Short mmCIF file of C-alpha atoms and ligand atoms in Angstrom, two decimals:
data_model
loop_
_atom_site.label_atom_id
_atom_site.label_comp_id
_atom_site.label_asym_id
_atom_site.label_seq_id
_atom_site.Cartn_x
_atom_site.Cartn_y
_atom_site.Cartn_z
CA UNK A 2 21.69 79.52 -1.38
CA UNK A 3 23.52 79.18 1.71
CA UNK A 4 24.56 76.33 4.10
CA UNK A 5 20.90 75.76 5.32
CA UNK A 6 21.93 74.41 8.56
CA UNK A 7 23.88 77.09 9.60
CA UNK A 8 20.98 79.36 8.21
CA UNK A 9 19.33 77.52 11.14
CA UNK A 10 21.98 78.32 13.64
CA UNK A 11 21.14 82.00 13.38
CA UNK A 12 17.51 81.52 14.83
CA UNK A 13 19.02 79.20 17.64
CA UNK A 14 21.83 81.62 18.59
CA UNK A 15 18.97 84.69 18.85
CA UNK A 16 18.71 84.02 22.64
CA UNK A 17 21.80 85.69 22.79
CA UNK A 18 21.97 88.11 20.70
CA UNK A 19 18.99 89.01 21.49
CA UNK A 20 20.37 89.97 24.86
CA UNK A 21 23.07 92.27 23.58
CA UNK A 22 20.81 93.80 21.88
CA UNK A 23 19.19 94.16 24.37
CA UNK A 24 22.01 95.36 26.62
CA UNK A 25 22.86 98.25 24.55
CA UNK A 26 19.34 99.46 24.58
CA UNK A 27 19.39 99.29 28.04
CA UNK A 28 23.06 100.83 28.17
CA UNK A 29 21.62 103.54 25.52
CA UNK A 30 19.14 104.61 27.70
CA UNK A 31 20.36 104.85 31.24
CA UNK A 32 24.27 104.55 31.11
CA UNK A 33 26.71 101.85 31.07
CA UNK A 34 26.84 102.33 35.13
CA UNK A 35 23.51 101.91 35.46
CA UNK A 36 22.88 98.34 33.21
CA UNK A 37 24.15 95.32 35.24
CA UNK A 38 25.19 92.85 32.96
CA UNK A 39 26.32 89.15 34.01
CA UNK A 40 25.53 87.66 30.57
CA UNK A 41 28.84 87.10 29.28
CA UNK A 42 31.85 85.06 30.39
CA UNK A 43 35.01 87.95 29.63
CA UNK A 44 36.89 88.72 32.13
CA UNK A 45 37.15 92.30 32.88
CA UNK A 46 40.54 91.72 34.51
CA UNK A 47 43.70 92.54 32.97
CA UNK A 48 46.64 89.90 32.17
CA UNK A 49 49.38 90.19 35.07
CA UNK A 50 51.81 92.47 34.13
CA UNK A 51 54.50 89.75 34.15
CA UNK A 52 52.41 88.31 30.84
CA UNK A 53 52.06 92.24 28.95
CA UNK A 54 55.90 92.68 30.16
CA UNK A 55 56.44 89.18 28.00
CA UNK A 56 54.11 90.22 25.09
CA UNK A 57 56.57 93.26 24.57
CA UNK A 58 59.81 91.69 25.15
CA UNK A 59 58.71 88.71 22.35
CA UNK A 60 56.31 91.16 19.31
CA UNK A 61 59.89 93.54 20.08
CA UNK A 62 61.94 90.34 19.43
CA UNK A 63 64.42 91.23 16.46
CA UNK A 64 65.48 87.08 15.98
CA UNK A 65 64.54 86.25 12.68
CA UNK A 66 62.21 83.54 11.73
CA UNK A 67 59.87 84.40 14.45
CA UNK A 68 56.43 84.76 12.60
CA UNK A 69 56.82 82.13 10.11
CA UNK A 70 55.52 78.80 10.08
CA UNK A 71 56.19 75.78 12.37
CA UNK A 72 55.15 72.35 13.42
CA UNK A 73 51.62 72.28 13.63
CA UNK A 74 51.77 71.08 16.76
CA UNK A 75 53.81 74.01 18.46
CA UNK A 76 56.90 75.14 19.18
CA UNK A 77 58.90 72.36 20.62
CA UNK A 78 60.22 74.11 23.45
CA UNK A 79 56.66 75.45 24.35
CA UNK A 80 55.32 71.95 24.32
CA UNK A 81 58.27 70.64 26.87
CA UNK A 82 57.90 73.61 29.23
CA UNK A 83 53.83 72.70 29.20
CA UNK A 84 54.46 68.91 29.58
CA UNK A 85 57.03 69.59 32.57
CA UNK A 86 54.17 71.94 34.00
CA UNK A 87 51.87 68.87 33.87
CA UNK A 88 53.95 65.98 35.08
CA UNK A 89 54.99 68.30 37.91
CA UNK A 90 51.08 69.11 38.96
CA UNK A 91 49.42 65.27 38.32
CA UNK A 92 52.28 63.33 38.46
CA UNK A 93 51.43 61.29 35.60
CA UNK A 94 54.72 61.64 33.21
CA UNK A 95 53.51 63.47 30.30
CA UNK A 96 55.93 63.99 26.69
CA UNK A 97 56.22 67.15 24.80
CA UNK A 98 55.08 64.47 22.00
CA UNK A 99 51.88 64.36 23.60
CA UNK A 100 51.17 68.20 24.01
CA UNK A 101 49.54 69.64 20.93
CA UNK A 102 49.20 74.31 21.22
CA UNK A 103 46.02 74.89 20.14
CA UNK A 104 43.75 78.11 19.23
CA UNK A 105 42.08 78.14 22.79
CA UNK A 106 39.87 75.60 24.40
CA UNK A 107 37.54 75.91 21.59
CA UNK A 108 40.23 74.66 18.96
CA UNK A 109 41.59 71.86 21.41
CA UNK A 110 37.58 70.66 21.73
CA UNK A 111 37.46 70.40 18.26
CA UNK A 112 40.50 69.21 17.37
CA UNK A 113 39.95 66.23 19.78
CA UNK A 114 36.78 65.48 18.71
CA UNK A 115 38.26 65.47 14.67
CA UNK A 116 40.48 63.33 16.18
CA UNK A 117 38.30 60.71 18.23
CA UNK A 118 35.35 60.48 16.39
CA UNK A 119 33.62 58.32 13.10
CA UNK A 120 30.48 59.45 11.96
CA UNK A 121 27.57 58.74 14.14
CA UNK A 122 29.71 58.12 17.44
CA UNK A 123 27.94 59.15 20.39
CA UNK A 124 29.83 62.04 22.99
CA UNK A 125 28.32 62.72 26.56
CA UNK A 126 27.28 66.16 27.92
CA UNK A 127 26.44 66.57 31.51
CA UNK A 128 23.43 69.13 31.86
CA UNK A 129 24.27 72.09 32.85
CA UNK A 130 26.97 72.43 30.16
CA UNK A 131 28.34 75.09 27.66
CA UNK A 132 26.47 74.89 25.01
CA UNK A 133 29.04 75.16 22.31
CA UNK A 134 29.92 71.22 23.03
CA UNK A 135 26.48 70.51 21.03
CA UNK A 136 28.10 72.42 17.73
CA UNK A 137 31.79 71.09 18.05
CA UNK A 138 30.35 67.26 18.26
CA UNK A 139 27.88 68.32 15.59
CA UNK A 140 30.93 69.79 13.29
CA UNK A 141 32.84 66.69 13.69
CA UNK A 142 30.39 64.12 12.87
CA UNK A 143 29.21 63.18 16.60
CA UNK A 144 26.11 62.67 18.44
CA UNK A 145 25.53 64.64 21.70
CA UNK A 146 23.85 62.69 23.93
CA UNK A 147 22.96 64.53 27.12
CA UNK A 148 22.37 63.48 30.86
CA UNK A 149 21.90 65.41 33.68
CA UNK A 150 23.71 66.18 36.65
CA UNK A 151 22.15 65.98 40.43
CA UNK A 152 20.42 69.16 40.79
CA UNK A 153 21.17 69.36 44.64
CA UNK A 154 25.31 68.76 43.74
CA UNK A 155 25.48 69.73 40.12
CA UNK A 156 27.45 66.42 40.10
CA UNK A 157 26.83 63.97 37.10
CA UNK A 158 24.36 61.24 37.69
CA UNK A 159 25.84 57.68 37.18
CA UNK A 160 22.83 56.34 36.99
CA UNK A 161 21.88 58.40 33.62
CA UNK A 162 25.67 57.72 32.42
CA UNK A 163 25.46 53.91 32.91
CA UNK A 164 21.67 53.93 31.32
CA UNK A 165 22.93 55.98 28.07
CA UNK A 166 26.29 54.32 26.90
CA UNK A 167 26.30 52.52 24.09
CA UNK A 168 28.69 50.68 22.09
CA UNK A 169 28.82 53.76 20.02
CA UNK A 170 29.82 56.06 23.17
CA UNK A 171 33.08 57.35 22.23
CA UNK A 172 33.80 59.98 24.72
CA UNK A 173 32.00 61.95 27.98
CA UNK A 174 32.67 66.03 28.26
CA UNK A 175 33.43 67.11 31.47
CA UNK A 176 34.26 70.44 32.68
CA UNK A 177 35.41 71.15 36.35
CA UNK A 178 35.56 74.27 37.78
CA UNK A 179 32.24 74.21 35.98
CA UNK A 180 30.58 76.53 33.68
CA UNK A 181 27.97 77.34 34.77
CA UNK A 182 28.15 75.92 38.32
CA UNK A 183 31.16 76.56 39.73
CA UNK A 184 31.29 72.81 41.25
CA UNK A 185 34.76 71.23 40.99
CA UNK A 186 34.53 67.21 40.48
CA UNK A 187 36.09 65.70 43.69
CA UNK A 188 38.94 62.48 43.36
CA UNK A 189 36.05 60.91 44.25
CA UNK A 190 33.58 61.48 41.42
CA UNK A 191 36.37 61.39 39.04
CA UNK A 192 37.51 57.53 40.02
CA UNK A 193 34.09 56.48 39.87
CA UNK A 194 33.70 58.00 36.30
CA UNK A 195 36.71 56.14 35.18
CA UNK A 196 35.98 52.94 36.99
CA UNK A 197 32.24 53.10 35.09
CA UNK A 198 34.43 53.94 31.73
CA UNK A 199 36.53 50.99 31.95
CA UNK A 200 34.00 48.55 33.17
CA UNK A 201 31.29 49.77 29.79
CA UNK A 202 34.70 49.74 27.35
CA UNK A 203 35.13 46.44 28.72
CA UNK A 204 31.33 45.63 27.83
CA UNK A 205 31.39 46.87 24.19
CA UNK A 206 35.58 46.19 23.50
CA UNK A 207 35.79 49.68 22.73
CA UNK A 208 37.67 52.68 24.55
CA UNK A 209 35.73 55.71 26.18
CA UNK A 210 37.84 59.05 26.58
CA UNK A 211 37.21 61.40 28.49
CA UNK A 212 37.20 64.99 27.52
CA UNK A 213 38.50 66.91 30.23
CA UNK A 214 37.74 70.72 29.47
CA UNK A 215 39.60 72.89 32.51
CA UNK A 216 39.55 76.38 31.19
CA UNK A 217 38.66 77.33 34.95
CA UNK A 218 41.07 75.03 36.39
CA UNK A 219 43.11 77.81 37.79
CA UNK A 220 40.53 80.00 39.22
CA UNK A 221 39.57 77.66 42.69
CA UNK A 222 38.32 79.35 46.11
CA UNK A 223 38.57 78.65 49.75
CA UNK A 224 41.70 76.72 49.44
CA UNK A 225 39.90 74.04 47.09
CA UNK A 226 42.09 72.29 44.93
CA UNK A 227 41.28 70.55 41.57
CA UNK A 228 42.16 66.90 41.35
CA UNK A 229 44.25 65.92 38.16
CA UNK A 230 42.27 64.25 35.88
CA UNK A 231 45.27 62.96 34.14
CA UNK A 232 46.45 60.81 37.01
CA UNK A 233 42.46 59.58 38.40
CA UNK A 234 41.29 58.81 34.50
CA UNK A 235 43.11 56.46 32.20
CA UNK A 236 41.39 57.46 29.05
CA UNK A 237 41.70 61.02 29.37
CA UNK A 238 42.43 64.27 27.09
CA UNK A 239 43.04 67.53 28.64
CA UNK A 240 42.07 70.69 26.68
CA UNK A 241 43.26 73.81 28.29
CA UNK A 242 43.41 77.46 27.71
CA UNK A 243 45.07 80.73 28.81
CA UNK A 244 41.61 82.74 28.16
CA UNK A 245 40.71 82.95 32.04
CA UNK A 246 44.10 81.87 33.87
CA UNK A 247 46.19 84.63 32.27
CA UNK A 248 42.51 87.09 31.46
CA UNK A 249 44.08 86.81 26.92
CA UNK A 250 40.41 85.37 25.50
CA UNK A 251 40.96 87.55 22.42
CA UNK A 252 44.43 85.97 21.90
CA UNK A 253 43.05 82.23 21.32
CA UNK A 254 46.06 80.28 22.93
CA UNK A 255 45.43 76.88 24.63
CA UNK A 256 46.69 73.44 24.34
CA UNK A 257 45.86 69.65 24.20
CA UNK A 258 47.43 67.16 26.36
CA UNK A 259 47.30 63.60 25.42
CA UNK A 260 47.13 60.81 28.24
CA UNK A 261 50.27 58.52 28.19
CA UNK A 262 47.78 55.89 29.58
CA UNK A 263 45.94 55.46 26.51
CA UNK A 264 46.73 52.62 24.43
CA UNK A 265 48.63 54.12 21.12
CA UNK A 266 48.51 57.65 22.78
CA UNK A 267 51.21 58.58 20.05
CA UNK A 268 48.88 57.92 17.29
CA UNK A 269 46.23 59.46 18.92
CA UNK A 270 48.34 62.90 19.29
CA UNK A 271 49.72 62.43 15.78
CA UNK A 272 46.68 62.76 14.63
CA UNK A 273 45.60 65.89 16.81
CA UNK A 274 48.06 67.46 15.06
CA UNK A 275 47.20 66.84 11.42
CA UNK A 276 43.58 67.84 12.85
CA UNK A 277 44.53 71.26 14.11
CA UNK A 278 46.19 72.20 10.36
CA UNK A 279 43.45 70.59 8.28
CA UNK A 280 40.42 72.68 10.52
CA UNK A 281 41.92 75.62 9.30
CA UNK A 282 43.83 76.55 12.85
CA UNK A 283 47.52 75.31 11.18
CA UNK A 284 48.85 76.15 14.46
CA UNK A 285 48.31 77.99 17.77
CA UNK A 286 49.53 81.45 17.30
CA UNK A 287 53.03 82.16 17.80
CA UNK A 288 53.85 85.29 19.43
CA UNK A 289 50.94 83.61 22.55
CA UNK A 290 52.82 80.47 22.48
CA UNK A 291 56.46 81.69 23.86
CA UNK A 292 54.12 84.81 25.86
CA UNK A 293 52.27 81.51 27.64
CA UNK A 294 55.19 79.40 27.95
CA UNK A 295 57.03 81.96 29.73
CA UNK A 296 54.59 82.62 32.59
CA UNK A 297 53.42 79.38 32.80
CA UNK A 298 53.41 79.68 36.72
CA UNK A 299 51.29 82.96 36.73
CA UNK A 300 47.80 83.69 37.28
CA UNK A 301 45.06 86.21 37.33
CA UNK A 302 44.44 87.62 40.72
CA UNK A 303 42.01 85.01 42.08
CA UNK A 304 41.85 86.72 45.48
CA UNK A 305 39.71 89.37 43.27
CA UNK A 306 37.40 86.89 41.88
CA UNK A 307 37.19 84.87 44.93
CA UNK A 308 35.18 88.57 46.25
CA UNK A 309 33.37 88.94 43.85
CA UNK A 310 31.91 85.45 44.48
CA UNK A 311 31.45 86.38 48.16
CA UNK A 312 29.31 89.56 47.60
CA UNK A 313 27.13 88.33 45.05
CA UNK A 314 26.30 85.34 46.36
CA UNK A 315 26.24 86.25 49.79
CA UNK A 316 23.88 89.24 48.59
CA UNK A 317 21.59 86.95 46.58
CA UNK A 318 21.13 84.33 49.47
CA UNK A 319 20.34 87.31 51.74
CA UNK A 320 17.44 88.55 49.34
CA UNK A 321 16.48 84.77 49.26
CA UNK A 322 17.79 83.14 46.03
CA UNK A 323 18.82 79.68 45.99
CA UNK A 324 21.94 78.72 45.01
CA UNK A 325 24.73 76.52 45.03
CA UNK A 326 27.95 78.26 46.67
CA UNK A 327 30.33 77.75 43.57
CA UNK A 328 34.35 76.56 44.48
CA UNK A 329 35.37 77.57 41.32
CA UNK A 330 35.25 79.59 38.01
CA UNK A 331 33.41 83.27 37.81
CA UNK A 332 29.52 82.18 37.41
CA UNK A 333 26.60 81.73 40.08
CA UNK A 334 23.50 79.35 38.66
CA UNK A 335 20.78 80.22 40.99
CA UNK A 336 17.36 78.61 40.60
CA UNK A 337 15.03 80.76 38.49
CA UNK A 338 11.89 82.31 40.39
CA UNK A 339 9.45 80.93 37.89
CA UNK A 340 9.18 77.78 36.12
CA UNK A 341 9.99 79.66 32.38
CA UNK A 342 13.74 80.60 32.89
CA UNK A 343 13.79 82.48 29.59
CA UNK A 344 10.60 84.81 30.51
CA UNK A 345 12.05 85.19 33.83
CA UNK A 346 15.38 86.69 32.30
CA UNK A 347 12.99 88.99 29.81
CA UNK A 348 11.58 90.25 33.31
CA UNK A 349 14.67 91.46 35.18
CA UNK A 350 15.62 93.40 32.08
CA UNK A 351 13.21 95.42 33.29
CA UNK A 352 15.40 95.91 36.69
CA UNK A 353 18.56 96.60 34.15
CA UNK A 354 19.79 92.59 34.96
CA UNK A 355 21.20 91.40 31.95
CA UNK A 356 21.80 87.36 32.34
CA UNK A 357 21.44 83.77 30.31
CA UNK A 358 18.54 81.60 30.85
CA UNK A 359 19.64 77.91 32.34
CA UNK A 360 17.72 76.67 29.28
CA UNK A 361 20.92 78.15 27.31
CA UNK A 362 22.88 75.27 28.85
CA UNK A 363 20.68 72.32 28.59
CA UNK A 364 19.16 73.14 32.25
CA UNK A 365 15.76 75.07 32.26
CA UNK A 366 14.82 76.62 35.72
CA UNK A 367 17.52 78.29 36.73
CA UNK A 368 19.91 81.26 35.42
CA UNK A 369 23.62 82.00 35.04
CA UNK A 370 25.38 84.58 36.42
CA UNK A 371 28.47 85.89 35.14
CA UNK A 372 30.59 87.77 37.56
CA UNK A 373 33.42 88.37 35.97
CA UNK A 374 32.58 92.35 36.46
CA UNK A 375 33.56 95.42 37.66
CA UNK A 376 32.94 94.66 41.53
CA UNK A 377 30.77 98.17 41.61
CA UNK A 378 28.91 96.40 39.14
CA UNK A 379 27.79 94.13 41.63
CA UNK A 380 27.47 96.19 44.79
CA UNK A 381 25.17 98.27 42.53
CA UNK A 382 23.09 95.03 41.28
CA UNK A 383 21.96 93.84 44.69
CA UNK A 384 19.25 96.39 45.01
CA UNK A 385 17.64 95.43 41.88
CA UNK A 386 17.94 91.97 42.65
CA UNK A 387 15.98 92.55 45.35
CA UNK A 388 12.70 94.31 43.45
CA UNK A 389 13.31 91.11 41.05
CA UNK A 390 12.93 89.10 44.01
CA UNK A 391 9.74 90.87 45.44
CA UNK A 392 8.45 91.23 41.85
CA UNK A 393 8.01 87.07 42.16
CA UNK A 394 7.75 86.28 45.96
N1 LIG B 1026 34.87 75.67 27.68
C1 LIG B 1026 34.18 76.37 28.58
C2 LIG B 1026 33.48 75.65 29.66
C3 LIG B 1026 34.11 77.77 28.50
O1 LIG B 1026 33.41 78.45 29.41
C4 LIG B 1026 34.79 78.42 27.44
C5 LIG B 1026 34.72 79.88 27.29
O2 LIG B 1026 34.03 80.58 27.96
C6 LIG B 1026 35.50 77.64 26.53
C7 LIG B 1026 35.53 76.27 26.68
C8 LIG B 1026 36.26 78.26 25.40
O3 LIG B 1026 37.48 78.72 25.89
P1 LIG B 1026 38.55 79.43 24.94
O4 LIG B 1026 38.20 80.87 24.91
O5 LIG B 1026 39.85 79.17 25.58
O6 LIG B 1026 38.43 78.79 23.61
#
């Protein structure tokens, strides 16, 4: 009666669910305080009060016109302020023409892959990744094909890159700060990418983007900083969001930037746009747009995050976990202490840890840690970490 693939997608998405339920058993039972849960990626931090100051100042807005329909593409002046932004931070020159508002990362991901793709072209995922990339290639007519990064870096392997393009290979995924990692793609592993790019395009005459997804790319520790894709990739579109810079997930505001490097780039963001009315999104919404635009040189407090970081992982390599220190985003991916990641993660429900499995983003053996919490949250974790640990040691 119903779409039977998406009849399907309700058994594969029971890994999580199954964990909230999960969660508010456990919440049910002993308290909120006393159920640590890292499974999910929201931040608990408020917007700076710069951004709620804006959101009153522009819903209290008396101009008229304000809520009605636009370009599909965005306010103009929203577009020019985020272009300026750009070309200030990569130095690559980059047109309001080429910026396209979108409804969050999640609508610029799909909208790009409308755009970019013919039925049966093939997009690259680099294991660990979120797993919604699988779905948004699968709505838009792609193929995922998946390789692995280097599990002592969590930095792609070229080998498995140059091994799986094909003629068909239309685009590669990349996401840095990384979910779930935390590893931030040096200048160094992003010229190589390109260089590899250019020399297979060259191979099969066809044109490789890259699909730069940098959701995180605000939230950086120890004085790391995030090299611009834009200027080290020729071929490359930037999806962005305000869900974790400016802590608004619910509000769904993000935007597309379109390389100026890429041969027809115009056509190519022409087209974004006609893909972000005919998927449904019409535009990003409005009120978020001018709220965004406004405090485009704000941030969350990443001094805040950057502690959180500290204690748990410092805790967690104390008990005896292994782990890569992450530069970036709110997540930890330590190795699981058995071989089954998703029994593992059953287990330490038993200790009130709530987390994903690494098999929930293409990478069995290890788990993800989301620790975008309350900071008592994790003070109050470590000791049951620690029975978890002895539990398996
Ligand atoms: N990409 C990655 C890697 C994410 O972690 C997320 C959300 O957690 C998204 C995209 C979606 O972001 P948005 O909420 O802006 O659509």
């Amino acid at each position: 009666m119903f779409s039977k693939k998406m009849v399907q997608s309700i058994g594969s998405s029971s890994m999580i669910r199954a964990m909230f339920e999960e969660g508010e058993r456990l919440r049910k039972l002993y308290g909120a305080d006393k159920v640590y849960d890292f499974s999910i990626g929201n931040p608990d931090t408020e917007p700076p009060q710069s951004v709620r100051d804006a959101i009153i100042k522009y819903a209290s807005s008396n101009e008229p016109g304000e809520h009605r329909y636009m370009s599909n593409a965005g306010y103009s002046n929203v577009r020019k302020t985020i272009a300026e932004s750009i070309s200030k931070n990569s130095g690559i020159s980059i047109s309001d023409n080429n910026v396209v508002m979108t409804c969050g990362a999640a609508g610029g991901l799909n909208v790009s892959l409308k755009a970019i793709l013919n039925p049966d072209d093939e997009v690259v995922v680099i294991a660990p990744f979120f797993m919604e990339y699988l779905s948004y290639i699968d709505n838009n007519n792609g193929k995922s094909v998946v390789i692995e990064a280097d599990t002592d870096t969590f930095e792609p392997n070229f080998t498995q890159l140059i091994e799986k393009i094909t003629k068909k290979t239309k685009a590669v995924i990349i996401n840095s700060p990384n979910n779930p990692t935390g590893i931030v793609y040096s200048e160094k592993i992003l010229t190589h990418l390109n260089d590899i790019l250019l020399l297979k395009g060259k191979e099969f005459n066809t044109t490789i983007f890259v699909l730069s997804d940098e959701p995180y790319s605000k939230i950086v520790y120890d004085s790391v900083t995030v090299p611009s894709v834009l200027k080290f990739i020729k071929n490359s579109i930037i999806v962005n969001s305000f869900s974790k810079s400016l802590a608004l997930p619910g509000e769904r505001i993000g935007y597309i930037a379109v390389s100026p490097l890429i041969d027809d780039h115009q056509t190519l963001s022409d087209i974004m746009v006609i893909c972000n009315r005919i998927l449904g999104f019409v535009n990003a919404p409005a009120l978020f747009q001018k709220v965004v635009a406004s405090t485009i040189n704000e941030g969350v407090n990443v001094r805040e995050y950057q502690n959180k970081r500290d204690l748990l992982f410092n805790g967690l390599i104390d008990i005896g976990f292994e782990c890569i220190k992450p530069q970036g985003a709110f997540y930890l991916f330590p190795k699981s202490l058995i071989a089954d990641d998703v029994e593992f993660t059953k287990r330490a429900s038993k200790y009130n840890l709530l987390f994903v499995p690494g098999s929930g983003f293409g990478c069995p053996g290890y788990f993800r840690l989301a620790y975008c919490v309350n900071i008592k949250t994790i003070e109050n974790s470590l000791p049951s970490f620690r029975s978890l640990y002895e539990e398996f040691k």
